[in-house]
Amino acid sequence: MHSFRNDYSEGCHPNIIKALLDTNLEQQEGYGDDQYCQEAKELIKLKIKNQNADIHFVSAGTQANLIVISSILKPFESVISASTGHINVHETGAIEATGHKIETIFSEDGKLNPELIQSILEKFEDHHMTKPKLVYISNSTEVGTFYSKIELVNLSAFCKKNNLYLFMDGARLGSALCASINDLAFSDLSALTDVFYIGGTKNGALLGEAIIINNNNLKEDFKFHLKQRGALLSKGRLLGIQFRELFKENLYLDLASQANSMASILSSEIKNLGFEFLSESKTNQIFPILPNSIITELSKDFGFYVWKKIDNKNAAIRLVTSWATKKEVVEKFINTLKTIQP
Amino acid sequence: MHSFRNDYSEGCHPNIIKALLDTNLEQQEGYGDDQYCQEAKELIKLKIKNQNADIHFVSAGTQANLIVISSILKPFESVISASTGHINVHETGAIEATGHKIETIFSEDGKLNPELIQSILEKFEDHHMTKPKLVYISNSTEVGTFYSKIELVNLSAFCKKNNLYLFMDGARLGSALCASINDLAFSDLSALTDVFYIGGTKNGALLGEAIIINNNNLKEDFKFHLKQRGALLSKGRLLGIQFRELFKENLYLDLASQANSMASILSSEIKNLGFEFLSESKTNQIFPILPNSIITELSKDFGFYVWKKIDNKNAAIRLVTSWATKKEVVEKFINTLKTIQP
Amino acid sequence: MHSFRNDYSEGCHPNIIKALLDTNLEQQEGYGDDQYCQEAKELIKLKIKNQNADIHFVSAGTQANLIVISSILKPFESVISASTGHINVHETGAIEATGHKIETIFSEDGKLNPELIQSILEKFEDHHMTKPKLVYISNSTEVGTFYSKIELVNLSAFCKKNNLYLFMDGARLGSALCASINDLAFSDLSALTDVFYIGGTKNGALLGEAIIINNNNLKEDFKFHLKQRGALLSKGRLLGIQFRELFKENLYLDLASQANSMASILSSEIKNLGFEFLSESKTNQIFPILPNSIITELSKDFGFYVWKKIDNKNAAIRLVTSWATKKEVVEKFINTLKTIQP
Amino acid sequence: MHSFRNDYSEGCHPNIIKALLDTNLEQQEGYGDDQYCQEAKELIKLKIKNQNADIHFVSAGTQANLIVISSILKPFESVISASTGHINVHETGAIEATGHKIETIFSEDGKLNPELIQSILEKFEDHHMTKPKLVYISNSTEVGTFYSKIELVNLSAFCKKNNLYLFMDGARLGSALCASINDLAFSDLSALTDVFYIGGTKNGALLGEAIIINNNNLKEDFKFHLKQRGALLSKGRLLGIQFRELFKENLYLDLASQANSMASILSSEIKNLGFEFLSESKTNQIFPILPNSIITELSKDFGFYVWKKIDNKNAAIRLVTSWATKKEVVEKFINTLKTIQP
């Protein structure tokens, strides 16, 4: 039974296993001071067009989020997030556990914009309240949407004007940058965010997220935060080797494109069959709305989450594709769906 | 140039790479609910002879320490540690960052015993002080020593009597259990500690520590702590696959024995040359005291830390061996040392 | 110019100053172990009809909230609050600074009920989310409303059934219990909440809130939390002496009645003049809606907060009365308002 | 029975009660924005000769310590303290509860000096350790000693040179400044420390410590920290009124002188009787060493702590005097001691 539950069901891209094997018995410095972390950082700097970026590799998205956010904020400062934001919903209070409030605002498409942020800023009065200082966005978002260049330009300008830092959670950054109608590039992220991270785990790596610090004020002493939160791997090479492979030539974006294109086929075919969607997604997560009877039938052959009840007879399901999703599986899903159709 | 700096200079045991390759494109559940984590846990339960143990895999030692300790203690409770303890010296305040005081006591050999702990307990008065509730020990210790069975039996009984939990940091547990004159077995740890962890990173794995919770009172809801601290890997299989390999048959202890036996050769040969040691170590870390001139010469061909100045002419160095240390390198070191000798 | 800005503009009830003077040079034990704290606790136990209650005096409301909440919750557990709750809006992230998430829900009247709480519980899935464990309510609320007995009975039953603790912030508890149509008594709070506190600062004291712990499971070691958060006054007698005065006979409720009755006169008179209110308040905070031109005129002679813009021509103001508000001032306000009226 | 247990057994100086009474029914702004806090600050600025100081009043010493320290340090930075320091021993881990490690060093007389601090700085290596950033001293210390001007000048210069902040806990500052051979003045503290506080609770107030921030870099947003930690009293006037009285003319130092002179009489008389002392104290805490039999007899008529066992037959006791200690009581103590003497 094939699972469309998520994009971390498989291991890693074969090139990575090969690189691990090839370098396995070399001696390297520990804690990220090895040759491969160095090479990976150089490759990433080229790709993001920012030679001054500080780059740090960590194991997982929640870890990246909690370290970045707690390293930036003073005790009384808060982070602004869409209420659907991963840090607000699915990180077991990891941000609050570092002492900081998340100021949330509802956003239909999971994205933030100046108007939404402004509405939070306007509530701020004085020292009886937390002071909003950092804007957290995810790209692609938890509901499959992504930011266009003009949206990010506006958001970035608004943050600068209001003395707010901008941090992009890129756990699924590849799928955002490779979305069919996307016009954002890696280099834009260097120019428009203070910090962002490039998710490896959901796009070809065994584990690993690359934190990119663009703002000079936020670079100093970052390794202390990594160590204090338990994120500094003694065999840091494990992360460097993987990102070196992903950023050699175009592998990272190629993998994301493959994931998106499989999702895109699923989308069009399901649409052709007359079904609607919870959101207009161009990334690797799609949310078709199906009758419960069909969902029951599909779940005999495929794994996926039932995402949201629509009414008594219908629900939205979430289908996630990855670099490892094969076209045959997608076709099998569509064929099964056609068969079930009343 | 060969490095004796630490036991995490190389990658992993070849069996692990092979297992990663063999399982790479299978789909598995995320977050540790995969088949390999399950199998690894069963193998470990057999080895430690505790079918009721709760087992969780995490990425690194500091992460294991901070999660275990903060999951056990109430806000006003403290953890007792030797002042040389890793949590006190080399974790950038990770324990304090979760809100807890470490009560320290000097111990010549890096180990704790009832008398030392008693001296801390006697200082406790009332609610104006933190309440000691947990004893942290490392085995083998940061200075290369290890606990004998009778020592651990006494420590465990003392803790139970005084209503203290006992937690063993096993980042280098293999080297302790395989020390030449050791009489402790995995099964003793199940019986004598409330929680311990088995270090993979320093003994054959790419990364990974297996936290073993023996005390039923400490099992509930542990995964919430893992997630909140950013330790729950979405591709948890990466940890399960590695521990499955390490605990198939006797690989874990075989690797540690190899490391110890290389250290043992180094030790006897250096002793034969007339040098003394900072501590009597039977594990994979040894601390010979050498004249500075010899240290300078050696450092041209070998990597190691100068650990402690002894006097103006001599210092102790630290040599660490691992499962990957080859006999030829050890012999080369000894031969070089012989050549330098005045 | 008289201020209706808040109920902590004046000092304390004269009886308290007298008691401070009378006892000033007696020697007493420190840190709350004095005779007056003891006597005050006995008087409170009688009033709340709970001889087994644990009672602790602290200096301020935010302090009471952060200590109670952080003493109850495990690191991954959260507290449920109306989005208007004081802990969510006006405590500078004090709860999050102790590591805990506040789960908020919008409530028109600032009160929680089973349905609202149920909607939060239903969102909880597993260890990727914080686990709701405690319900925070304020009585009277931040918008002047209060809980009836049947409402609190239902809420309490719901919490018990769902394994949630119930904590009532009573910074303005007096005004709630003395509201004209109220049917809740002190003794109900003992039976229906796990913890509540009785606010002294806003009802006759110089400072001081009395935390009442009804649930036996929450009593142990509470003083450690007080000390750790900096709340244990060395001259604890200062708090004991005040609560002894407030709970001798009926002073506490008499003072609250006086505050409510002044608010009630303001309310009826303003209503008689044809104005509407933001909420139906029977407590010492009222929120009349007035034309901006009238607000401007009134603010020349009286202090108050403009609470909420209604439209371009009107706004709600907040008027707060206290035990020290005199009838002449109330009459002066009404007369001024009548004069301004177009 | 008279108690020499501590200097917070009585209420406050009569002038303070009078001032509370005189101002009781005036309306004042809340949260420290009242006229009396303002006046008190002006009086203190004059006394400390620093018109640019930022001054904040809080309720208690542990509160002052935890707020000042956590407001200054980044998450990975630590505070240096003598192991006898109040923050290390008697604050229930309040500093660690805000996330920070205390680096301790043993000091015979409870004081720090450049050599002791240097020994801590030398242990610092890199991001695997907490970074010492702040030096905490108490004056007078927990063992009754105090800093001379040259000692503080040297300490301050050393801190500046090493990029460390210097914070003085002045819970018993009065007794230090009034010690018979003292040459430090209030104005020196403005010049030589980054932050210090003036203890009111142990020197004439009901409660209250005045935090003085001299370093401009540490002033911004301090009120957010106060509020977040529950330290901002709504009736802040209570603190302002008290410090206004204490700093009118010379009351604060007069009260401390009275306490010291009572301790001095006790000291000389006890010395005359042939007894030794645990430390040479010129402040209001003295530590005579007495035979256990005498201690038993004395404790029938006087309250005091047995501080430290010296041998099987003798112990040091702690006698604390205050502004309220009367000469008759001191004489009675000496007479009783003379009577008991074998």
mmCIF file of C-alpha atoms in Angstrom, chain C residues 1-14 17-18 20-21 23-31 59-60 62-63 66 86 90-98 200-207 223-225 227-235 237-238 305 323-324 326, chain D residues 1-14 17-18 20-21 23-31 59-60 62-63 66 86 90-98 200-207 223-225 227-235 237-238 305 323-324 326:
data_model
loop_
_atom_site.group_PDB
_atom_site.id
_atom_site.type_symbol
_atom_site.label_atom_id
_atom_site.label_comp_id
_atom_site.label_asym_id
_atom_site.label_seq_id
_atom_site.Cartn_x
_atom_site.Cartn_y
_atom_site.Cartn_z
ATOM 1 C CA MET C 1 -9.839 65.834 39.018
ATOM 2 C CA HIS C 2 -11.280 62.496 40.068
ATOM 3 C CA SER C 3 -10.050 59.362 38.325
ATOM 4 C CA PHE C 4 -12.312 56.492 37.338
ATOM 5 C CA ARG C 5 -9.336 54.872 35.609
ATOM 6 C CA ASN C 6 -9.010 51.959 37.977
ATOM 7 C CA ASP C 7 -9.653 50.563 41.423
ATOM 8 C CA TYR C 8 -6.107 50.904 42.692
ATOM 9 C CA SER C 9 -5.736 54.663 42.693
ATOM 10 C CA GLU C 10 -6.018 55.089 46.444
ATOM 11 C CA GLY C 11 -4.144 53.506 49.328
ATOM 12 C CA CYS C 12 -5.900 51.072 51.660
ATOM 13 C CA HIS C 13 -8.865 50.913 53.983
ATOM 14 C CA PRO C 14 -8.126 52.887 57.180
ATOM 15 C CA ILE C 17 -3.216 51.359 58.288
ATOM 16 C CA LYS C 18 -4.322 51.194 61.882
ATOM 17 C CA LEU C 20 -0.047 48.119 60.611
ATOM 18 C CA LEU C 21 0.584 50.841 63.135
ATOM 19 C CA THR C 23 1.598 45.792 65.265
ATOM 20 C CA ASN C 24 4.542 47.669 63.820
ATOM 21 C CA LEU C 25 7.211 47.073 66.408
ATOM 22 C CA GLU C 26 6.324 43.558 67.444
ATOM 23 C CA GLN C 27 8.823 40.943 66.418
ATOM 24 C CA GLN C 28 7.373 38.291 64.160
ATOM 25 C CA GLU C 29 8.701 35.324 62.218
ATOM 26 C CA GLY C 30 9.619 36.012 58.609
ATOM 27 C CA TYR C 31 8.435 34.601 55.287
ATOM 28 C CA SER C 59 1.971 40.627 46.268
ATOM 29 C CA ALA C 60 0.210 40.935 42.948
ATOM 30 C CA THR C 62 0.397 38.578 37.673
ATOM 31 C CA GLN C 63 2.624 37.013 40.293
ATOM 32 C CA LEU C 66 2.324 32.848 36.907
ATOM 33 C CA HIS C 86 -5.594 38.932 31.709
ATOM 34 C CA HIS C 90 -1.831 42.215 29.956
ATOM 35 C CA GLU C 91 0.888 40.191 31.637
ATOM 36 C CA THR C 92 3.771 40.673 29.159
ATOM 37 C CA GLY C 93 3.958 36.980 28.400
ATOM 38 C CA ALA C 94 4.470 36.035 32.050
ATOM 39 C CA ILE C 95 2.943 32.595 31.528
ATOM 40 C CA GLU C 96 4.940 31.858 28.391
ATOM 41 C CA ALA C 97 8.055 33.039 30.219
ATOM 42 C CA THR C 98 7.529 30.064 32.533
ATOM 43 C CA GLY C 200 -6.814 42.346 48.002
ATOM 44 C CA THR C 201 -5.055 45.044 45.989
ATOM 45 C CA LYS C 202 -8.169 46.147 44.134
ATOM 46 C CA ASN C 203 -10.443 45.856 47.150
ATOM 47 C CA GLY C 204 -9.038 47.672 50.140
ATOM 48 C CA ALA C 205 -5.474 46.422 50.624
ATOM 49 C CA LEU C 206 -2.191 48.155 49.850
ATOM 50 C CA LEU C 207 -1.160 45.012 48.072
ATOM 51 C CA LYS C 223 6.334 27.400 48.912
ATOM 52 C CA PHE C 224 9.250 26.358 46.712
ATOM 53 C CA HIS C 225 7.457 27.903 43.774
ATOM 54 C CA LYS C 227 10.415 31.463 46.650
ATOM 55 C CA GLN C 228 11.758 30.579 43.205
ATOM 56 C CA ARG C 229 9.619 33.240 41.539
ATOM 57 C CA GLY C 230 10.662 35.934 44.031
ATOM 58 C CA ALA C 231 7.259 36.100 45.714
ATOM 59 C CA LEU C 232 8.100 35.200 49.306
ATOM 60 C CA LEU C 233 8.246 38.460 51.273
ATOM 61 C CA SER C 234 10.569 38.397 54.264
ATOM 62 C CA LYS C 235 8.099 40.611 56.118
ATOM 63 C CA ARG C 237 3.276 39.911 58.095
ATOM 64 C CA LEU C 238 2.494 42.853 55.821
ATOM 65 C CA TYR C 305 -9.880 55.048 29.676
ATOM 66 C CA TRP C 323 -14.441 50.930 47.889
ATOM 67 C CA ALA C 324 -13.077 54.505 48.124
ATOM 68 C CA LYS C 326 -17.588 58.593 47.112
ATOM 69 C CA MET D 1 11.921 36.585 74.100
ATOM 70 C CA HIS D 2 13.943 38.851 71.805
ATOM 71 C CA SER D 3 14.983 37.528 68.422
ATOM 72 C CA PHE D 4 18.376 38.200 66.860
ATOM 73 C CA ARG D 5 17.440 35.862 64.033
ATOM 74 C CA ASN D 6 17.265 38.470 61.327
ATOM 75 C CA ASP D 7 16.751 42.101 60.447
ATOM 76 C CA TYR D 8 13.224 41.771 59.198
ATOM 77 C CA SER D 9 11.427 40.795 62.370
ATOM 78 C CA GLU D 10 9.787 44.164 62.956
ATOM 79 C CA GLY D 11 7.619 46.344 60.751
ATOM 80 C CA CYS D 12 8.917 49.652 59.448
ATOM 81 C CA HIS D 13 10.276 52.928 60.707
ATOM 82 C CA PRO D 14 7.457 55.041 62.211
ATOM 83 C CA ILE D 17 3.657 54.427 58.662
ATOM 84 C CA LYS D 18 2.956 58.112 59.100
ATOM 85 C CA LEU D 20 1.344 55.969 54.370
ATOM 86 C CA LEU D 21 -1.387 57.367 56.577
ATOM 87 C CA THR D 23 -1.167 59.987 51.664
ATOM 88 C CA ASN D 24 -3.599 57.134 51.978
ATOM 89 C CA LEU D 25 -6.675 58.531 50.304
ATOM 90 C CA GLU D 26 -5.041 60.585 47.598
ATOM 91 C CA GLN D 27 -5.555 59.283 44.103
ATOM 92 C CA GLN D 28 -2.310 58.419 42.336
ATOM 93 C CA GLU D 29 -1.324 56.835 39.045
ATOM 94 C CA GLY D 30 -0.687 53.097 39.169
ATOM 95 C CA TYR D 31 2.317 50.933 38.365
ATOM 96 C CA SER D 59 9.215 44.110 46.450
ATOM 97 C CA ALA D 60 11.994 41.765 47.455
ATOM 98 C CA THR D 62 15.188 37.526 45.144
ATOM 99 C CA GLN D 63 12.841 39.343 42.803
ATOM 100 C CA LEU D 66 16.276 37.376 39.149
ATOM 101 C CA HIS D 86 22.541 34.498 48.043
ATOM 102 C CA HIS D 90 19.029 30.718 49.218
ATOM 103 C CA GLU D 91 16.896 31.597 46.216
ATOM 104 C CA THR D 92 15.540 28.150 45.281
ATOM 105 C CA GLY D 93 17.204 28.223 41.903
ATOM 106 C CA ALA D 94 15.507 31.487 40.905
ATOM 107 C CA ILE D 95 18.332 32.390 38.520
ATOM 108 C CA GLU D 96 18.451 28.967 36.889
ATOM 109 C CA ALA D 97 14.668 29.109 36.573
ATOM 110 C CA THR D 98 15.201 32.038 34.195
ATOM 111 C CA GLY D 200 14.762 48.720 51.999
ATOM 112 C CA THR D 201 13.190 45.638 53.570
ATOM 113 C CA LYS D 202 16.097 44.961 55.927
ATOM 114 C CA ASN D 203 16.646 48.597 56.753
ATOM 115 C CA GLY D 204 13.453 50.294 57.811
ATOM 116 C CA ALA D 205 10.884 49.595 55.098
ATOM 117 C CA LEU D 206 7.933 47.232 55.136
ATOM 118 C CA LEU D 207 9.148 45.935 51.813
ATOM 119 C CA LYS D 223 9.758 47.705 32.759
ATOM 120 C CA PHE D 224 8.838 44.841 30.449
ATOM 121 C CA HIS D 225 11.004 42.573 32.577
ATOM 122 C CA LYS D 227 5.924 43.168 34.475
ATOM 123 C CA GLN D 228 6.765 39.770 33.001
ATOM 124 C CA ARG D 229 8.171 38.535 36.304
ATOM 125 C CA GLY D 230 5.149 39.725 38.284
ATOM 126 C CA ALA D 231 7.033 42.550 40.010
ATOM 127 C CA LEU D 232 5.081 45.603 38.916
ATOM 128 C CA LEU D 233 2.773 46.565 41.796
ATOM 129 C CA SER D 234 -0.409 48.316 40.752
ATOM 130 C CA LYS D 235 -0.163 50.456 43.902
ATOM 131 C CA ARG D 237 3.081 54.278 45.500
ATOM 132 C CA LEU D 238 3.570 51.890 48.424
ATOM 133 C CA TYR D 305 20.458 30.721 64.298
ATOM 134 C CA TRP D 323 17.481 49.673 63.143
ATOM 135 C CA ALA D 324 14.872 48.540 65.682
ATOM 136 C CA LYS D 326 17.315 48.522 71.366
#
